[in-house]
Every structure is written in C-alpha cells, then in structure tokens.
Amino acid sequence: MLLLTCPNCGDRNVSEFRFGGELSSRPKDPSALSDAEWANYLYMRNNVMDAQTEWWHHNVGCGLWFLAERHTRTNEVIKTYPYVKRET
Amino acid sequence: MSIQLIRQAFNGNRPPQRMWHSHELKEQYDVVIIGGGAHGLACAYYLAKEHGITDVAVLEKSYIGAGGSGRNTAIVRSNYLTPEGVRFYDESVKIYEQLSDELNFNVMFSQRGHLTLAHTDGGVNTMRRRAEVNQIEGVDSRLIFPDEIKNLCPYLDVSDHPRYPILAALYHPPGGIIRHDAVVWGYAHQADVRGVHIHQNTEVTGIKVKRGKVTGVETTRGHIKTGTVLNATAGWASTITSMVGINLPLTTIPLQACVTEPLKPFLDVVVVSGSLHVYISQTDRGELVMGASVDPFSSYSMAGSLTFLEGIAGHVLELFPSLSHVRILRQWAGICEMPPDYSPIMGFTPVDGFLIDVGWGTYGFKASPIAGKTLAELIATGKTPTLIAPFRLSRFEENELVGEKGAAAVGH
C-alpha cells in the first residue's frame, strides 16, 4: 500500500497518514462495566487476517480522522470514507 | 561431535542422517503444539526430555523456523526494565550459554557485549534505572560514558556533532548474537530423537471445543484428537485463538530488517539506539545486520518497504558515518503480535486445555528456551511456574500489566 485516499484530499502517499487501529465500539455506560468488560474494551482486539475496518488520521494534511476498509493480508484498500456517528 | 565428524569422514559420500523425519499424522496425540518455531520446538523438546511426554505433535503450516525464528536479528540479552522481565530473560540467557552442549549442535552463541545508547537526559535516566534493576537481579549491566564507549566501539561517532549526540550507554557484557536457525534445527533434532512428531506443511484450520474443553484439532492433513493444545504461532496467534472464540490483546505489525554486503570485522559489540530506532551487529560472515522499530500500521503482509530502508540508512549513518559507501544486500520483514505492555502472554486461557505462548512482539526469539521449558512444566504439572506467573492472560483485567516498553521497544 503506497497510496491512501483521504475523503477530503484524494490520493496521497501513505506516509502522510497516521494509523489509528481497528474500529471498536465505545461502551455506552463505562461506569456500569465490570473489570473484565473494561479490559475487553481497552485491550482486546480482533486482529483479523482479513478485511478490517480501521481508523486513519490525515495528520500532515487536512487533519481528518476517517475510516478505511483494508485487507490486512495484502494491504489492499477496499474503500475509505468519513466517519458518521450513528444514533443508537 | 568430533567422533561423529571422523565417522562421517570414513563414510564416503553417504549423506548424513536426517535431523528430523516426516511422519504420517496420527489420529491422536497427548499434546499438540501449533507453530514450529523456536518456541514450539523448545517446548516439545523439554516435554520429552524433562517430563517424559513424547506423544507430541508440532504442527507447522510452512517449514520449521519460517516465521519469526528465521527472521529476527538473532540478538540475545537480559537487560530489561522490570524485575519480572529481567529474571525471565536472564534464565533464557543462561540456557543459551549451555545450549550447544545440551543439543549437541553448535548454535554459535557469541556473547560479545550489548550497548544501548542514550541520546537524551530522559534516555540516560532510563538506562540508569535499567542498570539498577539489572544489578539487583544479578545481571551484569552498567552505565558507561563516551570515553569507554569509544574503546568498545571505535567507529561509533561519539562526538557532539550528530543531531542526537551519544551521552551514555547501558553496557551488558553477556548480551550477544546467536545463529537463530541452528537453535530451531537443534531443538527440532533433539525433539525428533525423543519421539516428537514434527509435521511441516500442516496448517491448522479449526479447533474442536466441547463443553469448554479442547477435544481436537482440524488440519489440512486430517483430524487429530487431543486434550491439550499450545498456541505458539507468534504473529498469527490471533487467527488461531479466534478458532476457540477468544480475543487477545494483540495487534500484528510487521518488523523489517536488512543486511549489508560483508565487510572486514570492525564491530565487536551489538549497538542499539532507541532514539534512532535502530540496532546493528556484525555477523561472523562480516555482514551488518540491522533492524528498526515496527512498521507504522498493522498488517500480516511480509513485504518490505523502501521507506524502511531510507529511514534505517539515515539512522545508521548518524551512528557510523564511515558506512556511507556500504551497500544493502537484502531486506525482509516478519510479523510481530504486539501486546499493550510489551510483555508476553503465557499460560492458561478460559478454554480448558487450550494454552497460549503469545505476545512475543519483537523480543520472542531470545526467550525461546525458557518459554519452552516453563510451558513444558506447565503442561506436565498443570501448575504455572512462578517465573511466568506475571505474564498470565488475566493480568489485563486485574490491572497488573508488566510495562516493558522502555526496554523492549527497539531494544534488540
């Protein structure tokens, strides 16, 4: 993977971006969690060898945090798109 | 060894005996070890030798030593930051010192000394702390300053000209380099002699669990019944563990290294710089082996990158300006499963009979003997040895992390 597509700026060298780890969901009520559930949120990762939805930050460009779907075996980027907060 | 050599000389052109053999996959094994690297093979060897458990299968999806065991930069040391880490890795160094005798195979362990450079006040403080912890645990390790560094390594630029001048170094005389393939082959041979089955080109595709207990392993060559499975697959650990429905606190990230054309011997010690993200040593063939920190994003791909080469070349020239004419011969990558606290995760899991030996990040090879030995004891006795108790999986929810980042990240 040499290029990554920023939703604002288009195709850019991957060195312009910072990797932000796989996408996980925040607990709705952190104070209600047990120690095990909290550790699960903080530390445990799926770490798949497959398509992975993950965070990227265009840190030397527009500064946008966005999502990418990338295959972690081949580094092929399937798509990139801005994060939209879902109402739950 | 020498008698064997003489006998070989009179044997004419007959090839030497195979160091390990191929076997048919049996229907059942007492213990199945997934991953034929130094860790898996060491564990199989100690199970057979010290506990008499010989009905063991080591499953390797490729050839033995194809993963991290054959891709690391072969540095062995024990000058870690936490008392738990220092104790553990020092046992490993002690086993390595005797390993050629024990395996009857020359692993070429060269204890040439290990220098970790500090370029900032913060770096010097960390080195001072490491030296204190090391000395309390009985490890030979001390802080030295540019005049002594210059004596140990005359070609190193210790002047105040570089952007990050060298202020001090942690000197660890027992540290050094080893022939990593020989460690893998030696363990494989001695395990094979004792009846362990090494199955290469045998990939695990599933693990059978019934009522919370492991009952078998599915492979590309058929089904195996077993009650005990050890996951020693390093970079691929999460893909195996997900087969029993457990998540681990691991992220797999590639780590790259490269080697230069051979030069006359000029570098006696292993030189490491955390600030410059580089470690460098000279092999017995004269090549310089150099490694860096992990890649900037997670991946299971083992492709090298030009970004890495450019980065490491710049950093090495900061330390050794005289190497500017030297050419790179080849580069490669291995994959490392990074835990949040840079300490391994070893022992039991919530699934009965499923054990893990993972979280080896960028520092797994140097721990192979002691990891194999302690896990063999755990499998044979069912009790966690005190040496590896701090590295249990439950430490994350108990909030008892073993923070080793200061000594493990770019500390090879």
XYZ file of C-alpha atoms in Angstrom:
500
model
C 0.000 0.000 0.000
C 1.633 3.227 -1.142
C -1.378 5.469 -1.553
C -4.383 6.088 0.656
C -7.443 8.077 -0.384
C -8.350 10.846 2.053
C -12.082 11.642 1.767
C -11.141 15.354 1.621
C -7.817 15.447 -0.225
C -7.891 12.413 -2.534
C -4.971 10.024 -3.198
C -1.964 10.777 -1.011
C 1.226 8.985 -0.016
C 0.550 6.722 2.969
C 3.367 8.409 4.879
C 1.090 11.468 5.224
C -1.278 9.452 7.406
C -1.218 8.017 10.886
C -2.750 4.607 11.611
C -5.355 4.645 14.379
C -6.084 0.970 14.983
C -9.123 -1.201 14.301
C -12.608 0.227 14.776
C -14.255 -0.762 18.047
C -17.397 0.462 19.740
C -17.290 2.523 22.906
C -19.262 1.218 25.878
C -22.456 3.232 26.391
C -22.077 3.445 30.156
C -18.438 2.932 31.191
C -19.196 3.124 34.919
C -21.513 0.109 34.660
C -18.796 -2.188 33.270
C -17.096 -4.992 35.174
C -13.263 -5.121 35.239
C -13.287 -7.856 32.607
C -15.589 -5.876 30.295
C -13.477 -2.748 30.730
C -10.255 -4.682 29.981
C -12.019 -6.147 26.982
C -12.791 -2.676 25.641
C -9.338 -1.264 26.461
C -7.054 -4.080 25.338
C -8.678 -6.939 23.421
C -8.505 -6.772 19.620
C -9.957 -8.893 16.818
C -6.651 -8.520 14.891
C -8.127 -10.262 11.841
C -6.192 -11.553 8.828
C -8.973 -10.369 6.537
C -10.778 -7.152 5.601
C -10.561 -4.799 8.579
C -12.344 -1.511 9.278
C -9.843 0.845 10.844
C -9.089 4.445 11.769
C -6.706 6.659 9.851
C -5.699 10.258 10.531
C -4.518 12.583 7.762
C -2.113 14.196 10.198
C 0.094 16.172 7.789
C -2.859 17.045 5.550
C -6.373 18.175 6.428
C -6.363 16.562 9.886
C -9.454 14.407 9.259
C -9.961 11.150 11.177
C -11.681 8.760 8.772
C -12.327 5.046 8.245
C -10.747 2.645 5.786
C -11.522 -0.938 4.878
C -8.244 -2.695 4.209
C -7.267 -6.325 3.766
C -4.573 -6.978 6.389
C -3.012 -9.853 4.417
C -2.465 -7.961 1.161
C -2.752 -4.329 2.357
C -5.276 -3.737 -0.440
C -7.516 -0.793 0.464
C -11.122 -1.643 -0.397
C -12.571 1.795 0.391
C -12.164 4.869 2.581
C -14.986 7.031 3.914
C -15.690 9.693 6.534
C -16.919 8.581 9.957
C -20.595 9.243 10.537
C -21.798 8.919 14.098
C -24.751 6.583 14.255
C -27.629 7.396 16.607
C -28.391 4.433 18.816
C 30.560 -34.114 17.876
C 34.164 -34.737 16.818
C 33.774 -38.548 16.816
C 30.718 -38.095 14.648
C 32.793 -35.987 12.245
C 35.545 -38.610 11.990
C 32.971 -41.339 11.409
C 31.423 -39.161 8.736
C 34.818 -38.800 7.034
C 35.104 -42.592 6.664
C 31.544 -42.925 5.430
C 32.433 -41.758 1.939
C 29.735 -39.874 0.115
C 26.805 -41.249 2.064
C 24.704 -38.312 3.195
C 24.440 -37.645 6.946
C 21.332 -38.790 8.770
C 18.309 -36.562 8.570
C 17.995 -34.235 11.557
C 14.250 -34.780 11.745
C 11.824 -37.069 9.952
C 8.454 -36.896 8.264
C 5.644 -38.894 9.833
C 2.091 -39.844 8.994
C -0.353 -37.785 11.024
C -1.560 -39.971 13.934
C -5.229 -39.924 14.951
C -4.427 -38.876 18.470
C -1.667 -37.069 20.383
C -1.332 -36.220 24.074
C -0.153 -32.696 23.241
C -0.462 -30.704 20.020
C 1.784 -27.669 19.615
C 0.726 -25.254 16.878
C 3.728 -23.426 15.425
C 7.075 -24.990 14.516
C 9.326 -22.144 15.532
C 11.929 -21.997 18.258
C 9.229 -21.699 20.959
C 7.100 -24.635 19.821
C 10.069 -26.911 19.210
C 11.733 -25.959 22.509
C 8.524 -26.767 24.347
C 8.294 -30.149 22.567
C 11.924 -30.883 23.441
C 11.536 -30.068 27.165
C 8.238 -32.003 27.338
C 10.053 -35.076 26.035
C 13.315 -34.625 27.890
C 12.272 -33.372 31.314
C 8.760 -34.732 31.683
C 8.764 -37.913 29.579
C 5.833 -36.725 27.459
C 6.807 -37.873 23.964
C 3.410 -38.294 22.324
C 3.635 -34.747 20.992
C 2.886 -33.274 17.558
C 4.346 -29.960 16.382
C 2.223 -28.567 13.538
C 3.850 -26.069 11.205
C 1.967 -24.584 8.257
C 5.202 -23.931 6.333
C 8.722 -25.205 7.101
C 10.118 -25.070 10.633
C 11.630 -21.706 11.547
C 9.868 -19.965 8.641
C 8.315 -17.257 10.809
C 9.893 -15.037 13.418
C 12.503 -17.666 14.368
C 14.172 -17.263 10.991
C 13.519 -13.549 10.549
C 14.764 -11.965 13.769
C 18.132 -10.250 14.128
C 19.403 -13.004 16.471
C 20.184 -10.785 19.458
C 20.102 -12.345 22.936
C 20.185 -10.239 26.128
C 18.549 -9.879 29.540
C 18.966 -6.192 30.474
C 15.238 -5.493 30.735
C 13.370 -2.883 32.758
C 11.026 -4.774 35.108
C 12.284 -7.288 37.713
C 9.853 -9.894 36.289
C 11.246 -9.399 32.795
C 14.905 -9.396 33.868
C 14.514 -12.646 35.851
C 12.730 -14.352 32.985
C 15.055 -13.329 30.137
C 18.152 -13.972 32.260
C 17.135 -17.617 32.690
C 16.955 -17.727 28.906
C 20.496 -16.337 28.520
C 21.726 -18.974 30.991
C 20.162 -21.774 28.938
C 21.578 -20.311 25.721
C 25.065 -20.374 27.260
C 24.802 -24.179 27.665
C 22.679 -24.863 24.587
C 25.390 -26.070 22.170
C 26.377 -28.765 24.682
C 22.831 -29.662 25.556
C 21.649 -30.031 21.945
C 24.986 -31.399 20.704
C 24.728 -28.825 17.935
C 26.713 -25.620 17.568
C 24.320 -22.683 17.965
C 27.240 -20.224 17.677
C 26.298 -18.092 20.666
C 28.722 -15.174 20.708
C 28.482 -13.137 23.934
C 30.184 -10.091 22.523
C 28.507 -7.433 24.645
C 25.458 -5.273 24.046
C 25.369 -1.450 24.068
C 22.110 0.503 24.354
C 22.860 4.139 23.569
C 21.189 7.090 25.261
C 20.988 10.396 23.387
C 18.862 12.457 25.786
C 18.662 13.108 29.540
C 15.481 11.030 29.638
C 17.292 8.201 27.890
C 20.166 8.328 30.378
C 17.686 8.143 33.275
C 16.018 5.052 31.786
C 19.421 3.383 31.291
C 20.378 4.207 34.887
C 17.163 2.651 36.130
C 17.649 -0.436 33.974
C 21.226 -0.835 35.240
C 19.982 -0.690 38.862
C 17.185 -3.224 38.286
C 19.575 -5.495 36.364
C 22.206 -5.394 39.118
C 19.654 -6.164 41.846
C 18.640 -9.236 39.829
C 22.287 -10.250 39.423
C 22.646 -9.355 35.740
C 25.933 -7.872 34.517
C 24.830 -4.448 33.273
C 26.114 -0.929 33.921
C 26.065 2.628 32.635
C 29.138 3.751 30.667
C 30.100 7.079 29.115
C 31.518 8.194 25.735
C 35.217 7.534 26.532
C 34.514 3.887 27.401
C 32.012 3.561 24.539
C 34.738 4.731 22.158
C 37.073 1.983 23.447
C 34.462 -0.715 22.879
C 33.384 0.587 19.501
C 35.968 2.885 17.864
C 33.971 3.553 14.690
C 30.965 4.914 16.549
C 30.638 8.711 16.303
C 30.690 9.773 19.974
C 31.438 13.449 19.200
C 28.921 16.240 19.777
C 28.472 16.723 16.005
C 25.432 14.486 15.352
C 21.911 15.751 15.764
C 21.494 13.342 18.699
C 24.938 13.102 20.363
C 25.640 9.982 22.422
C 25.540 10.851 26.147
C 25.880 7.404 27.709
C 25.150 3.737 27.127
C 23.869 0.730 29.040
C 26.616 -1.887 28.695
C 25.528 -5.523 29.024
C 28.563 -7.821 28.511
C 26.660 -11.186 28.437
C 24.443 -9.990 25.568
C 25.297 -11.067 22.044
C 24.169 -12.778 18.893
C 23.433 -16.388 18.004
C 22.759 -18.500 14.914
C 18.970 -18.473 15.066
C 18.387 -21.253 12.523
C 20.728 -23.523 14.474
C 18.580 -23.064 17.588
C 15.499 -24.161 15.624
C 17.286 -27.121 14.000
C 18.952 -28.206 17.248
C 15.671 -28.283 19.163
C 13.924 -29.989 16.238
C 16.600 -32.692 16.061
C 16.627 -33.441 19.778
C 12.822 -33.457 19.942
C 12.688 -35.803 16.926
C 15.219 -38.168 18.521
C 12.972 -38.403 21.588
C 9.889 -39.340 19.542
C 8.168 -35.998 18.926
C 6.414 -35.807 15.538
C 7.230 -32.654 13.571
C 4.644 -32.102 10.845
C 5.650 -29.473 8.306
C 3.247 -28.139 5.671
C 0.388 -28.914 8.048
C -1.888 -25.953 8.624
C -4.451 -25.827 11.415
C -7.887 -24.934 10.049
C -10.014 -25.360 13.174
C -10.022 -26.365 16.842
C -12.789 -28.530 18.310
C -14.105 -27.456 21.707
C -16.790 -29.408 23.614
C -18.307 -28.009 26.800
C -15.446 -25.579 27.318
C -12.733 -28.193 26.752
C -10.474 -28.792 23.752
C -11.111 -32.160 22.084
C -9.289 -31.956 18.778
C -7.584 -30.029 16.009
C -8.562 -29.873 12.329
C -5.654 -29.621 9.904
C -5.174 -29.604 6.154
C -3.961 -33.224 6.528
C -6.795 -34.502 8.685
C -8.273 -34.518 12.178
C -6.279 -35.017 15.395
C -7.840 -35.944 18.754
C -6.132 -34.253 21.690
C -6.902 -32.716 25.059
C -4.045 -30.212 25.138
C -3.219 -27.588 22.512
C -0.497 -24.956 22.786
C -0.738 -21.916 20.522
C 2.855 -20.861 19.768
C 2.192 -19.096 16.483
C 3.527 -15.604 17.309
C 2.385 -13.188 14.565
C -0.527 -15.440 13.624
C -1.622 -16.021 17.265
C -4.922 -14.141 16.962
C -6.037 -16.189 13.940
C -5.547 -19.451 15.886
C -7.037 -18.187 19.146
C -10.134 -16.878 17.361
C -10.873 -20.537 16.460
C -11.799 -21.137 20.110
C -13.673 -17.833 20.378
C -11.175 -15.871 22.478
C -9.854 -12.400 21.696
C -6.315 -11.496 22.701
C -4.849 -8.047 23.411
C -2.660 -8.264 20.328
C -2.117 -6.290 17.140
C 0.005 -7.863 14.398
C 2.541 -5.437 12.927
C 5.430 -6.149 10.516
C 9.012 -5.605 11.643
C 11.689 -5.141 8.999
C 15.401 -5.814 8.927
C 18.172 -5.773 6.362
C 21.725 -6.942 5.833
C 24.668 -5.292 4.074
C 27.432 -6.735 1.945
C 30.243 -8.365 4.013
C 32.925 -6.094 5.498
C 36.123 -6.797 7.399
C 35.374 -7.336 11.092
C 35.170 -3.907 12.753
C 32.159 -4.036 15.048
C 32.703 -6.180 18.160
C 29.545 -5.315 20.075
C 25.830 -5.127 19.376
C 24.842 -1.444 19.157
C 21.275 -0.343 19.839
C 19.763 3.109 19.826
C 16.183 3.575 20.991
C 16.085 7.243 19.966
C 17.236 6.432 16.434
C 15.096 3.251 16.188
C 17.972 1.054 15.113
C 20.040 -1.946 16.202
C 23.118 -3.158 14.398
C 25.555 -6.062 14.721
C 28.181 -7.721 12.536
C 27.806 -11.423 11.758
C 30.628 -13.960 11.602
C 30.476 -13.603 7.806
C 31.101 -9.865 8.125
C 27.658 -8.676 7.087
C 25.985 -5.947 9.108
C 22.544 -6.991 10.310
C 20.314 -4.011 11.013
C 16.783 -3.741 12.284
C 14.373 -0.962 13.153
C 11.128 -0.446 15.033
C 7.849 -1.933 13.821
C 6.068 -0.592 10.731
C 3.662 2.351 11.110
C 0.500 0.267 10.615
C -0.775 -3.243 11.422
C -0.566 -5.946 8.754
C 0.015 -9.663 8.141
C 1.944 -8.840 4.953
C 5.653 -9.633 4.931
C 6.564 -7.237 2.138
C 9.494 -4.892 2.681
C 9.348 -1.168 2.005
C 11.695 1.492 0.663
C 10.533 3.854 3.424
C 12.108 1.491 5.952
C 15.412 1.273 4.065
C 15.690 5.040 3.688
C 14.920 5.520 7.359
C 17.355 2.953 8.676
C 20.167 4.061 6.341
C 19.872 7.613 7.657
C 19.907 6.472 11.274
C 22.840 4.095 10.875
C 24.890 6.852 9.220
C 24.208 9.104 12.242
C 25.992 6.465 14.350
C 28.591 5.238 11.831
C 29.295 7.976 9.233
C 32.062 5.801 7.726
C 29.485 3.285 6.416
C 28.163 5.669 3.755
C 29.625 3.630 0.867
C 28.287 0.262 2.072
C 25.558 -1.379 0.022
C 22.468 -3.211 1.265
C 22.378 -6.853 0.199
C 18.794 -7.766 1.088
C 15.878 -6.856 3.304
C 12.955 -8.785 4.753
C 10.032 -8.496 7.134
C 8.497 -10.690 9.808
C 5.243 -10.187 11.643
C 5.029 -9.430 15.355
C 1.965 -9.603 17.596
C 2.314 -6.568 19.841
C 0.713 -6.624 23.313
C -0.065 -3.296 25.019
C 2.620 -3.679 27.732
C 5.389 -5.285 25.611
C 5.398 -8.399 27.799
C 4.448 -11.895 26.671
C 1.178 -13.671 27.462
C 1.709 -17.256 28.590
C -0.339 -19.979 30.200
C -3.997 -20.911 30.642
C -6.995 -19.440 28.849
C -10.720 -19.642 29.671
C -10.889 -22.714 27.364
C -9.777 -25.836 29.230
C -6.790 -27.482 27.531
C -6.052 -24.502 25.277
C -2.786 -22.829 26.298
C -1.088 -19.796 24.828
C 2.508 -18.712 24.328
C 1.943 -15.413 22.536
C 2.511 -11.671 22.779
C 6.136 -12.095 21.776
C 6.189 -8.863 19.832
C 9.697 -8.007 18.737
C 11.518 -9.893 21.524
C 10.353 -13.516 21.224
C 13.393 -15.299 19.856
C 15.663 -14.513 22.811
C 13.119 -16.090 25.165
C 12.621 -19.369 23.260
C 14.473 -21.747 25.637
C 12.933 -20.514 28.877
C 9.470 -20.123 27.325
C 9.655 -23.715 26.067
C 10.939 -25.001 29.395
C 8.389 -23.232 31.621
C 5.457 -24.099 29.337
C 6.532 -27.747 29.244
C 6.484 -27.687 33.060
C 3.040 -26.058 33.000
C 1.672 -28.666 30.582
C 3.201 -31.579 32.532
C 2.242 -30.465 36.044
C -0.805 -28.281 35.427
C 0.736 -25.589 37.633
C 2.019 -22.205 36.456
C 5.754 -21.823 37.235
C 6.463 -18.683 39.319
C 8.749 -17.328 36.621
C 5.868 -16.885 34.159
C 3.030 -16.156 36.602
C 3.301 -12.365 35.961
C 2.677 -12.987 32.247
C -0.765 -14.621 32.657
C -3.638 -13.572 30.365
C -5.807 -12.425 33.293
C -3.323 -9.644 34.180
C -5.198 -7.292 31.856
C -8.482 -7.404 33.797
C -6.569 -7.482 37.098
C -4.768 -4.291 36.043
C -1.336 -5.817 36.672
C 0.405 -5.059 33.399
C 4.165 -5.639 33.161
C 5.298 -2.456 31.388
C 8.392 -3.378 29.438
C 8.167 -0.829 26.632
C 11.178 1.167 27.867
C 13.474 -1.817 27.343
C 11.717 -3.934 24.715
C 10.796 -1.405 22.022
C 13.832 -1.148 19.719
C 15.963 -2.788 22.334
C 17.202 -5.809 20.457
